[in-house]
CSV table of C-alpha atoms in Angstrom, one decimal:
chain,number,residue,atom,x,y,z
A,154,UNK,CA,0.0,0.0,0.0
A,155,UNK,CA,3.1,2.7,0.8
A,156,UNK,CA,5.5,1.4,-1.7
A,157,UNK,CA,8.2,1.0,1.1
A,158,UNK,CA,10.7,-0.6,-1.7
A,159,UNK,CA,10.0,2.0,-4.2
A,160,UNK,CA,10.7,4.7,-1.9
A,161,UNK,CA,14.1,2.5,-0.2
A,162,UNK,CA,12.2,2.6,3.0
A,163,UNK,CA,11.4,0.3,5.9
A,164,UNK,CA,8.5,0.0,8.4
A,165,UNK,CA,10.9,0.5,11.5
A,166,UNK,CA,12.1,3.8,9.4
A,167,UNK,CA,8.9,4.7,9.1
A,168,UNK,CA,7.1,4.2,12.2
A,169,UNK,CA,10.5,5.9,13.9
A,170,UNK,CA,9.9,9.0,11.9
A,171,UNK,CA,6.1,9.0,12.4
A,172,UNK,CA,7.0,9.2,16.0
A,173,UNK,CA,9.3,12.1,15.4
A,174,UNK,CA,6.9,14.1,13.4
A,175,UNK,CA,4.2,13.1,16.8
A,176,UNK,CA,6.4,14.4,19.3
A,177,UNK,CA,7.4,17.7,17.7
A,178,UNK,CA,3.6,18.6,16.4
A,179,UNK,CA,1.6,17.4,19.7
A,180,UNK,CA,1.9,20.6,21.5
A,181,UNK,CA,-0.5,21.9,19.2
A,182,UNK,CA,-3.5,20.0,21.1
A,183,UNK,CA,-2.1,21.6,24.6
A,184,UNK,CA,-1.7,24.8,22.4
A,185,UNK,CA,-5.0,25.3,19.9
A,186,UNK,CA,-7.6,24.6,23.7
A,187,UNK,CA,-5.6,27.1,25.4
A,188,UNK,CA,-5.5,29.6,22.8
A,189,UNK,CA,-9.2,28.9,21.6
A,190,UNK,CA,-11.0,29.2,25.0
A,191,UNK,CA,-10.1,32.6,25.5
A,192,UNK,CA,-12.9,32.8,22.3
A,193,UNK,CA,-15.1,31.1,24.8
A,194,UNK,CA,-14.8,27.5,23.6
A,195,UNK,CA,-14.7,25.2,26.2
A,196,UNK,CA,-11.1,23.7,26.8
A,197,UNK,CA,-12.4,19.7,26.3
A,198,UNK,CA,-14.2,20.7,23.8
A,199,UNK,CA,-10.8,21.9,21.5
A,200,UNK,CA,-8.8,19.4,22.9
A,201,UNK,CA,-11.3,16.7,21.6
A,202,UNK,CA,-11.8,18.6,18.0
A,203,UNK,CA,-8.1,19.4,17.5
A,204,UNK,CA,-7.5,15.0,17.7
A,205,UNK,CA,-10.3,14.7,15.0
A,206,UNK,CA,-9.4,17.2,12.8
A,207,UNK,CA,-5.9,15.9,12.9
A,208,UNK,CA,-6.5,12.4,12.6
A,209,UNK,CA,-8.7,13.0,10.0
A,210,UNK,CA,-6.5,14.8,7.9
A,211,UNK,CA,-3.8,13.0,8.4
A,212,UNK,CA,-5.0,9.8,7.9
A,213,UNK,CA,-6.8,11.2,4.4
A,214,UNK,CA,-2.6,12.1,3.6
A,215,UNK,CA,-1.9,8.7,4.7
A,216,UNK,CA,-3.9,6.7,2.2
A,217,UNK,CA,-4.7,9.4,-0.4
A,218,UNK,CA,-1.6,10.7,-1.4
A,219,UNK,CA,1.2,8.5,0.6
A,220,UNK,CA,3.2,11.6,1.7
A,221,UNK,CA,4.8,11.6,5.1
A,222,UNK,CA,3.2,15.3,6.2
A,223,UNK,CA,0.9,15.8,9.0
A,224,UNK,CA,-2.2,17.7,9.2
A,225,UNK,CA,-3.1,19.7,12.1
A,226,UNK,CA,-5.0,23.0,13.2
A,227,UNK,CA,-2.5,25.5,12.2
A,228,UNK,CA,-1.0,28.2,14.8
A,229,UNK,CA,-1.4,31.4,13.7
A,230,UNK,CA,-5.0,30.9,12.4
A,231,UNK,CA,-6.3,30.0,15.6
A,232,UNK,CA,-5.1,33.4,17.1
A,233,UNK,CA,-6.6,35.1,14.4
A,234,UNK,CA,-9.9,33.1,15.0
A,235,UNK,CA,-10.0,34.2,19.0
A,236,UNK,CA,-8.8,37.4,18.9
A,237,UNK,CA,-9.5,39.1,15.7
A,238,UNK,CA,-12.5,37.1,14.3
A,239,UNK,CA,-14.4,36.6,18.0
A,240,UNK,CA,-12.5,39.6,20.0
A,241,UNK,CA,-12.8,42.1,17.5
A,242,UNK,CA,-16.6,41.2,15.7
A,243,UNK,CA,-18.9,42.9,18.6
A,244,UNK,CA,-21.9,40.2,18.5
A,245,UNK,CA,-20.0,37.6,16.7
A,246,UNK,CA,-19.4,34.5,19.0
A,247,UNK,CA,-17.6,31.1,18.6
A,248,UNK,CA,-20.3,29.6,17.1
A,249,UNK,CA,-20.7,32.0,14.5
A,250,UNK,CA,-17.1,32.2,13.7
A,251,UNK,CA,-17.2,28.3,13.6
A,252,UNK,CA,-19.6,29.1,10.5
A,253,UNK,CA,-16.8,30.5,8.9
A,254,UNK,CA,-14.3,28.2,9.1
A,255,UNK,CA,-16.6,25.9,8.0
A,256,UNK,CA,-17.6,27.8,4.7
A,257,UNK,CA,-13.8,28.3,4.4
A,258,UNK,CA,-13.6,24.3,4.7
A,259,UNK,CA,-15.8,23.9,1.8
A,260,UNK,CA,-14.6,26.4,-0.7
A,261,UNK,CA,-10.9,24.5,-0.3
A,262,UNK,CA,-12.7,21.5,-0.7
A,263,UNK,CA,-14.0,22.5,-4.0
A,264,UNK,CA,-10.8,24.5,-5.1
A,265,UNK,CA,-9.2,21.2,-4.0
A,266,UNK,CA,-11.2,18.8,-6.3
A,267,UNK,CA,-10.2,21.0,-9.1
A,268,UNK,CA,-6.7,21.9,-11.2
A,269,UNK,CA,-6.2,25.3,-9.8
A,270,UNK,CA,-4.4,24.2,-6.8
A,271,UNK,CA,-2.3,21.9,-8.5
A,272,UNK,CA,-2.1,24.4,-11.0
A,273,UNK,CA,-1.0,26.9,-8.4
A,274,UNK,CA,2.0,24.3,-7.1
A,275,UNK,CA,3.8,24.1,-10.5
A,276,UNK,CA,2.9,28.0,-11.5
A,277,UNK,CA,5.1,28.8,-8.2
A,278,UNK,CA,8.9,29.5,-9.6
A,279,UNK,CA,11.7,26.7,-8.8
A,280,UNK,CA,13.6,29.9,-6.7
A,281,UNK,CA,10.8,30.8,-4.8
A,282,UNK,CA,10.2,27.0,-3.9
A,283,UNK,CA,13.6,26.9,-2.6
A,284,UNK,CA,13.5,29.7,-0.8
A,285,UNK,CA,10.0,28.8,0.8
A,286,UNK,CA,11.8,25.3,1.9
A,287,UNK,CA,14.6,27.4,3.2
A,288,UNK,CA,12.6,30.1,5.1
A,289,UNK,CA,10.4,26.9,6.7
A,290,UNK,CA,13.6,25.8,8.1
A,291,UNK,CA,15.1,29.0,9.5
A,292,UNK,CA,10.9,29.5,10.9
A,293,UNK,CA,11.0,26.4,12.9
A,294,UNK,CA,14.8,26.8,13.9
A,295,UNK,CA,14.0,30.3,15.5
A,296,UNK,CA,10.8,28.9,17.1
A,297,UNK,CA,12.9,25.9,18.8
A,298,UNK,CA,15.4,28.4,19.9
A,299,UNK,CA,12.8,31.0,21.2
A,300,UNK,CA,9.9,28.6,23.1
A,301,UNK,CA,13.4,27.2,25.0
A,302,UNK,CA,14.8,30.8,26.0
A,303,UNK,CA,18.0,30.2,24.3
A,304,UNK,CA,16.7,33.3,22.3
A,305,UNK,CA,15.1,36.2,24.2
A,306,UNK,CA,12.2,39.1,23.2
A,307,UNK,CA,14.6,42.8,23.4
A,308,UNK,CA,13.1,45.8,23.5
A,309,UNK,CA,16.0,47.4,21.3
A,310,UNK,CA,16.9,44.9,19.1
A,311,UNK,CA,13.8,42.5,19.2
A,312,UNK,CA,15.2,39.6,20.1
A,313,UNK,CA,18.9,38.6,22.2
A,314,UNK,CA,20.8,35.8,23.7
A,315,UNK,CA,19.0,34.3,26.5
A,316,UNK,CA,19.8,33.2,29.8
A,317,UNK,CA,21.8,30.0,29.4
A,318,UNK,CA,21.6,29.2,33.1
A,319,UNK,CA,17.9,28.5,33.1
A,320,UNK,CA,16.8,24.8,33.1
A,321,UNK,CA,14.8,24.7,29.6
A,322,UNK,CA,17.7,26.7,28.1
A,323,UNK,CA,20.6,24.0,29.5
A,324,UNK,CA,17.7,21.0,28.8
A,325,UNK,CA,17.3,22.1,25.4
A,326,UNK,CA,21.6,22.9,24.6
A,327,UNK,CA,22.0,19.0,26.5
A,328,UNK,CA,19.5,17.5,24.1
A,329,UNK,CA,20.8,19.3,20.8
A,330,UNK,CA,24.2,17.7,22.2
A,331,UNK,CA,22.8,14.4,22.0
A,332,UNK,CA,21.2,14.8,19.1
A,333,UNK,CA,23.9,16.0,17.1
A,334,UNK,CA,26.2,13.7,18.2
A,335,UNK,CA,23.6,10.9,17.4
A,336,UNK,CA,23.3,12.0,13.7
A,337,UNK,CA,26.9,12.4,13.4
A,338,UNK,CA,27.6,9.0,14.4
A,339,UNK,CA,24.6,7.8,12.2
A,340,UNK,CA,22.1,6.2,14.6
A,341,UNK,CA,19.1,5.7,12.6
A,342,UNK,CA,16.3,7.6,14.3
A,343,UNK,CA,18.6,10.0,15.7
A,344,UNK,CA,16.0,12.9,16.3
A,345,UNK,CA,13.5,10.4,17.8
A,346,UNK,CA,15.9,9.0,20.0
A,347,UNK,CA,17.6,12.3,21.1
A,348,UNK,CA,14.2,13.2,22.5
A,349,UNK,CA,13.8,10.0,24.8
A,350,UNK,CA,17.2,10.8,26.5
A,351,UNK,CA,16.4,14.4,26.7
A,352,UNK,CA,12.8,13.5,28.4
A,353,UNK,CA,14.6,11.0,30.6
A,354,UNK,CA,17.0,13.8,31.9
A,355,UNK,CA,14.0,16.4,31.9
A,356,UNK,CA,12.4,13.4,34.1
A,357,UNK,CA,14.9,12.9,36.5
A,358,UNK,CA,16.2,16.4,37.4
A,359,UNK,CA,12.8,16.9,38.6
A,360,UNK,CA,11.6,19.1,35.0
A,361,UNK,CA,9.5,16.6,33.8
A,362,UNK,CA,6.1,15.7,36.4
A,363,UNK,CA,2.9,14.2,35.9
A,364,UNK,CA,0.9,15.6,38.7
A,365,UNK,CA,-2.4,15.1,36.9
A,366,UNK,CA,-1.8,11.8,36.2
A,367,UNK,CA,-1.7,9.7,33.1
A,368,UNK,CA,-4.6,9.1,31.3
A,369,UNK,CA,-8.3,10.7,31.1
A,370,UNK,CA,-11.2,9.8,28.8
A,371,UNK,CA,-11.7,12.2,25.9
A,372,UNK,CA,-15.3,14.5,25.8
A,373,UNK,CA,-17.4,16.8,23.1
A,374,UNK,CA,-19.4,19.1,26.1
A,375,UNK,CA,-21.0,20.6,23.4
A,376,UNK,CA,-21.1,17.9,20.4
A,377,UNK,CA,-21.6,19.2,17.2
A,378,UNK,CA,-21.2,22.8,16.4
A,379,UNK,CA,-22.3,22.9,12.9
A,380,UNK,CA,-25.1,20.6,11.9
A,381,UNK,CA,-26.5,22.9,9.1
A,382,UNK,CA,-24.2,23.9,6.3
A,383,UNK,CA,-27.4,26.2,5.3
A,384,UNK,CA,-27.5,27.6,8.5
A,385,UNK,CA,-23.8,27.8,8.5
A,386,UNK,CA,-23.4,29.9,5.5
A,387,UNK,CA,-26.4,32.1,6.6
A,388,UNK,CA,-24.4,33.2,9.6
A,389,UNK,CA,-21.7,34.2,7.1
A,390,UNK,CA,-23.9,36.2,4.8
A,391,UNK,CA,-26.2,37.6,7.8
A,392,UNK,CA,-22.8,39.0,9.8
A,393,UNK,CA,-20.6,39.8,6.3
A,394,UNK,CA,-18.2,37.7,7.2
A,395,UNK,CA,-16.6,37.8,3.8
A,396,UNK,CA,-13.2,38.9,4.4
A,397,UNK,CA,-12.9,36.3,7.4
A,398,UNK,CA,-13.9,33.9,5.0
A,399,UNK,CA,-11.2,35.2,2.2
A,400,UNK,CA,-8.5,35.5,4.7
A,401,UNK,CA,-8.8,32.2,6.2
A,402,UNK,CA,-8.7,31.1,2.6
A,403,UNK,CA,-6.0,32.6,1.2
A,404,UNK,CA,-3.9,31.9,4.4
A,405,UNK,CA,-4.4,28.3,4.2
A,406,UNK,CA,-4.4,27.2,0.7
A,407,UNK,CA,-0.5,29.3,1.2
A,408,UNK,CA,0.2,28.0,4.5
A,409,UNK,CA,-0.4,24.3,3.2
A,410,UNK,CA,0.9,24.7,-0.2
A,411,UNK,CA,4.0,26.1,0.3
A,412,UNK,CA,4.9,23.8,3.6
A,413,UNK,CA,3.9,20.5,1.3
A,414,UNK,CA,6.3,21.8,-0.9
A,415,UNK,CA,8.6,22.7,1.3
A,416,UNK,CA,7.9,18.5,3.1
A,417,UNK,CA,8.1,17.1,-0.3
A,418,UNK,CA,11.2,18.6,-1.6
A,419,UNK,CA,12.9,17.7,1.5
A,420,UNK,CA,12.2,14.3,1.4
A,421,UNK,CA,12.9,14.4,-3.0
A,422,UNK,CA,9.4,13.5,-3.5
A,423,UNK,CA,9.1,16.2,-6.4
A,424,UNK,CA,8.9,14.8,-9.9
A,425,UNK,CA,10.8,18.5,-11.5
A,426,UNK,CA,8.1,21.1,-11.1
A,427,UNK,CA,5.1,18.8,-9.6
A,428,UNK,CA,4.0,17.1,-6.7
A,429,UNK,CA,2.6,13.4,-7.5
A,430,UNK,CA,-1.1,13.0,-6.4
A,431,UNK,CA,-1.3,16.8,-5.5
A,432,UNK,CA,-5.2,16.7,-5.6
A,433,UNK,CA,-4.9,13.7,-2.9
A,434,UNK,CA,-2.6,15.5,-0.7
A,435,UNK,CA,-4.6,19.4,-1.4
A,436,UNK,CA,-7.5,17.1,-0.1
A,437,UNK,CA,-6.2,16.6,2.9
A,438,UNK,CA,-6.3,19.8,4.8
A,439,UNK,CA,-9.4,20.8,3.3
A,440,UNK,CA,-11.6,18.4,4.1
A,441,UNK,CA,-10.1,18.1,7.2
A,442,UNK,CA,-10.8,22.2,7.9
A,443,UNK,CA,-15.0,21.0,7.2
A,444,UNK,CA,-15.1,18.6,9.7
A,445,UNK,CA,-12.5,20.4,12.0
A,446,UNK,CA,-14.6,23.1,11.8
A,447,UNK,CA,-18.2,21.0,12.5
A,448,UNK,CA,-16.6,19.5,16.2
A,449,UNK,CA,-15.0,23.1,17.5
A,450,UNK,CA,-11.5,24.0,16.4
A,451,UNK,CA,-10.1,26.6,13.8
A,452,UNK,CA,-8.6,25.7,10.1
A,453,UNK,CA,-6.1,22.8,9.9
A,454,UNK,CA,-2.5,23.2,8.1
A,455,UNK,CA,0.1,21.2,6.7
A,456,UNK,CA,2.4,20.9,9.9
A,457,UNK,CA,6.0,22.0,9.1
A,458,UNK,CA,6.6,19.9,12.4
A,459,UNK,CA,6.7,16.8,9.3
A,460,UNK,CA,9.9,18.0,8.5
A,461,UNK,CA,11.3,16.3,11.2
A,462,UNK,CA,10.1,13.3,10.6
A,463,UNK,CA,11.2,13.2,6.7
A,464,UNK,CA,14.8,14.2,8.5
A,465,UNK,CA,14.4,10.8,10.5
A,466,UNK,CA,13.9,9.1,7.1
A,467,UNK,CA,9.9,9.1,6.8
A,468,UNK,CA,9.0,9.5,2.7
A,469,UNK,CA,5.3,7.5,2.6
A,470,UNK,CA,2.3,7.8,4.2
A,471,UNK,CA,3.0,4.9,6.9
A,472,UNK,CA,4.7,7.7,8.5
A,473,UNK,CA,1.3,10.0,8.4
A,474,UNK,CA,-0.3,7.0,9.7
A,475,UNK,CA,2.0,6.2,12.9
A,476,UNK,CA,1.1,9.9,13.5
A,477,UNK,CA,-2.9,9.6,13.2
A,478,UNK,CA,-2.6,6.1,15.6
A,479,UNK,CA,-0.3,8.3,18.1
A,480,UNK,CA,-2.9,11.2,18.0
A,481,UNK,CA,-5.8,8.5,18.6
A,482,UNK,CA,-3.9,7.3,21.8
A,483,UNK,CA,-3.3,10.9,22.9
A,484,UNK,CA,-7.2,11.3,23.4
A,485,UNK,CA,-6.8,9.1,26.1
A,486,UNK,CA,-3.4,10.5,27.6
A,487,UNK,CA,-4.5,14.1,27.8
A,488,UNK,CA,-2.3,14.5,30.8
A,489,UNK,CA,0.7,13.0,29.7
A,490,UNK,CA,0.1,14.9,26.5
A,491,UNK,CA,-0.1,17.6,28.2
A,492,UNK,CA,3.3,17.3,30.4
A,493,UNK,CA,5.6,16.4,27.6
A,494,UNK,CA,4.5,18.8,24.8
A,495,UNK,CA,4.4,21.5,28.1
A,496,UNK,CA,8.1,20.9,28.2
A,497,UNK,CA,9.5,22.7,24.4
A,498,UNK,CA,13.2,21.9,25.6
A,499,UNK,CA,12.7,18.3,24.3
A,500,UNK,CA,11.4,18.7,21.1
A,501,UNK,CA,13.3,21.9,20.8
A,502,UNK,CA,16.4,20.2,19.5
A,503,UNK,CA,14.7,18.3,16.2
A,504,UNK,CA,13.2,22.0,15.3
A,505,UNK,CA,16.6,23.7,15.1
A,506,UNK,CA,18.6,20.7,13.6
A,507,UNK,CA,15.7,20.2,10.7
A,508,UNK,CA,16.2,24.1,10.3
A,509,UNK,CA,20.0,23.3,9.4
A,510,UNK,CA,19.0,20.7,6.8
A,511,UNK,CA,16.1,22.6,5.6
A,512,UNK,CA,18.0,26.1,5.2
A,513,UNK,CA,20.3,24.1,2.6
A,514,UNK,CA,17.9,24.6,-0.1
A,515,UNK,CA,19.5,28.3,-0.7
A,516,UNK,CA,22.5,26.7,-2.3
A,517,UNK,CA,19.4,26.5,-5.2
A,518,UNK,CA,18.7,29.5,-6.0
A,519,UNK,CA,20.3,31.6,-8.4
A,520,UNK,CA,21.7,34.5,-6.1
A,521,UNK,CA,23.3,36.4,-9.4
A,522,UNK,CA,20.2,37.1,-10.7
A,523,UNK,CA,18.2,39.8,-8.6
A,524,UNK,CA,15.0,39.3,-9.8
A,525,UNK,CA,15.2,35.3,-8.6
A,526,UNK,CA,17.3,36.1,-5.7
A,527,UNK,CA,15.4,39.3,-3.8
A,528,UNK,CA,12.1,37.5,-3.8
A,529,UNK,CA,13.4,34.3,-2.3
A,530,UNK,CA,15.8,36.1,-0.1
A,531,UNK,CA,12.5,37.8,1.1
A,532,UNK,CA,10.6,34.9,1.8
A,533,UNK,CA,13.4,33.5,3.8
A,534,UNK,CA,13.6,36.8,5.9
A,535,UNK,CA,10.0,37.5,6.8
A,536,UNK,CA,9.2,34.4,7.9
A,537,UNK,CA,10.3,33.9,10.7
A,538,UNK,CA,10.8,37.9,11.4
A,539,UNK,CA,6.3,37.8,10.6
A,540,UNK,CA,6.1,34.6,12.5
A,541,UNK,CA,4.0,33.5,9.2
A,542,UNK,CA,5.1,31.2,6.7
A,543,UNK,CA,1.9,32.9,4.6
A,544,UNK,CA,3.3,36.5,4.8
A,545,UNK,CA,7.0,35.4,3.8
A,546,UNK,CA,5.3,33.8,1.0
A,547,UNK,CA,2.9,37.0,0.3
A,548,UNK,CA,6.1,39.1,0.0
A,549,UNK,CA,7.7,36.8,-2.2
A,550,UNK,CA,4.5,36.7,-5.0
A,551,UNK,CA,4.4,40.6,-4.5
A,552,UNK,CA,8.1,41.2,-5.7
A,553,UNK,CA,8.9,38.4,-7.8
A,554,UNK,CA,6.4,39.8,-11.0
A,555,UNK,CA,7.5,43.6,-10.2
A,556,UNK,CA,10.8,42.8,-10.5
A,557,UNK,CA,10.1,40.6,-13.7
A,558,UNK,CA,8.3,43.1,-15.0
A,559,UNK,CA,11.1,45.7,-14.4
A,560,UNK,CA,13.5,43.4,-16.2
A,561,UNK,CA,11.4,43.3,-19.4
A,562,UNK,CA,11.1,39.4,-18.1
A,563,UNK,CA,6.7,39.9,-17.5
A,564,UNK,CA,6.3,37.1,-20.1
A,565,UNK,CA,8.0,34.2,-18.0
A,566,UNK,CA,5.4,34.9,-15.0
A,567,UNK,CA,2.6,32.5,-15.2
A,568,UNK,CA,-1.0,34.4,-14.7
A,569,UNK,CA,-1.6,32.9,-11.9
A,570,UNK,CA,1.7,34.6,-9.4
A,571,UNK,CA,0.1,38.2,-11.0
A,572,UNK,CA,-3.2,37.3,-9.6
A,573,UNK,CA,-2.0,36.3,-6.5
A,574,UNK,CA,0.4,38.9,-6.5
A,575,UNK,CA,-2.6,41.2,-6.7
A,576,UNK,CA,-5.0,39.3,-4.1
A,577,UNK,CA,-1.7,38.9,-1.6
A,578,UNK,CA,-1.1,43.1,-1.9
A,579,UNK,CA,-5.2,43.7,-1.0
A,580,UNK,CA,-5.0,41.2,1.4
A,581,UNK,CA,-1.8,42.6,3.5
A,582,UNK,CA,-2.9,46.5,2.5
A,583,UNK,CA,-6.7,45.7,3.4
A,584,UNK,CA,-7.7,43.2,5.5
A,585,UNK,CA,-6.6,41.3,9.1
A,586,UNK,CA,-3.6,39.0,9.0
């Protein structure tokens, strides 16, 4: 079924890097309740969601498409679905924005089931690819630097050297030491098994606790939020939630597209300028969104958390699957879940060392040509500066056809970057983001 031979895998490899990929993405169902109950929505009732939507989206990558990339409600989105969708909408609750997630969900799925999104992935230009692979890995590398404290907010200079003294900041330094040394010496599973030492010495120098115990049984309080996709589209026309609806749109179908990219070149699953069984793998986080959307969280993502696990050797969709199984047995081990993913110092390490491998694809692009190089270099800037992987990729469609066009080059840019070069500008000039 996942063409192990074809793709000079092994189940072991596999199920190691689908483990990988788990332990470096499952914050997100700590993460996504705490940041979505501050809309209102109960915190059992996210925790519950987030699995499903997850699972289901993953598991759809799994057997669809065979790609090794996880699906997951993305962060970023679900800040802009508490506090500017809920917050900043006067009589606009949960519910109601749950209505636009929803109609969101559907308009992927049918954008999904047609060309234009696989249209979209080979209109993209080979240097903006590479530097949307390149930017993903310098994103995630600042993230596992910053949630540990090794890097610090400034008020001068934004950010600075943290304190090195602190326990996450000596946890995280002891298991990138591990880690590295692993990979060097080439111990298959490297990443996966610099975690496990790092959690046993988080364990036994007292950082590591499970005061809430083990294991608790998942619950919906509230069931289903969206029965009535009438009803649901009602509440988008009667409250003009257009541009809630747009941006969610246009920062997903992004988000997702430029991180599978980013996944599948990684892992040299690229056939030149396409992605095999695009429409399979678009599907995904699409459909996944709907029904996300129908139990209580906001819009799911490709998870640039996969990353890690293509680094630990994952290239089929056994890995995605070893991930859905892990996420199904997390529903039941809320409070372990909840002890390991609270501790970033021990997934930390695998962020920062996939951001080394990642950043490699700027050897790519062609730096002596500025109207390929500033676009790319941009992307690979403002990601992690924006904390968006959507943004960096905004910038990069914005300059890429100016400076085409100032080159007397307009010809080589397929319609489709000029009309998201123009939809990207309204939406950054315009509307929330």
């Amino acid at each position: 079924m996942f063409k192990l031979k074809e793709y000079n895998t092994t189940v072991k490899t596999e199920i190691i890097a689908g483990i990988t990929t788990f332990l470096t993405m499952v914050y997100i169902v700590v993460v996504n309740p705490v940041i979505l109950s501050d809309a209102g929505v109960p915190f059992d009732q996210v925790f519950t969601a987030t699995i499903i939507a997850t699972v289901i989206g993953t598991l759809w990558m799994a057997f669809f498409a065979n790609y090794p990339i996880a699906i997951a409600p993305g962060m970023g989105l679900n800040a802009y679905f508490a506090y500017s969708v809920v917050g900043s909408h006067g009589d606009i609750d949960y519910q109601t924005a749950f209505a636009a997630v929803f109609v969101a969900g559907i308009i992927f799925v049918i954008l999904s089931l047609t060309p234009f999104r696989k249209k979209l992935i080979e209109a993209i230009p080979e240097n903006l690819k590479h530097g949307i692979t390149a930017g993903i890995g310098l994103f995630i590398a600042f993230i596992g630097l910053r949630l540990t404290g090794i890097i610090t907010s400034h008020p001068t200079n934004l950010v600075a050297l943290g304190d090195l003294h602190s326990p996450s900041a000596l946890l995280a330094l002891a298991g990138l030491a591990i880690t590295l040394i692993l990979m060097a010496l080439n111990v298959n599973g490297a990443l996966f098994f610099g975690m496990i030492i790092t959690g046993l010495i988080a364990f036994f120098t007292g950082q590591l606790s499970f005061e809430k115990g083990l294991v608790s049984l998942p619950s919906l309080p509230e069931g289903l939020l969206i029965t009535n996709p009438f009803s649901a589209i009602g509440d988008v026309v009667q409250y003009s939630l257009y541009a809630v609806v747009f941006s969610f749109l246009l920062v997903t179908i992004f988000d997702t597209t430029g991180t599978m990219i980013g996944v599948a070149q990684q892992a040299g699953l690229m056939k030149g300028n396409t992605m095999p069984k695009a429409r399979e793998a678009l599907l995904a986080d699409s459909v996944a969104t709907t029904i996300g959307a129908m139990f209580g969280t906001s819009p799911t993502s490709a998870y640039i958390e996969s990353s890690s696990g293509v680094a630990a050797g994952g290239r089929t969709g056994l890995t995605s699957l070893t991930v859905a199984v892990l996420f199904i047995l997390s529903a039941f081990f809320g409070p372990l879940v909840s002890a390991v993913s609270g501790l970033s110092a021990i997934t930390a390490p695998a962020l920062i060392i996939v951001g080394s491998l990642m950043i490699g694809s700027i050897s790519n692009i062609k730096w002596s040509e500025i109207d390929e190089a500033f676009p790319a270099f941009l992307i690979i800037l403002s990601m992690p500066l924006t904390s968006s992987i959507a943004t960096g990729i905004a910038l990069g469609f914005i300059s890429y056809p100016l400076l085409k066009i100032v080159k007397g080059k307009w010809r080589e840019v397929h319609p489709l970057v000029y009309l998201f070069a123009l939809l990207f500008f309204y939406q950054l000039a315009f509307l929330p983001h």
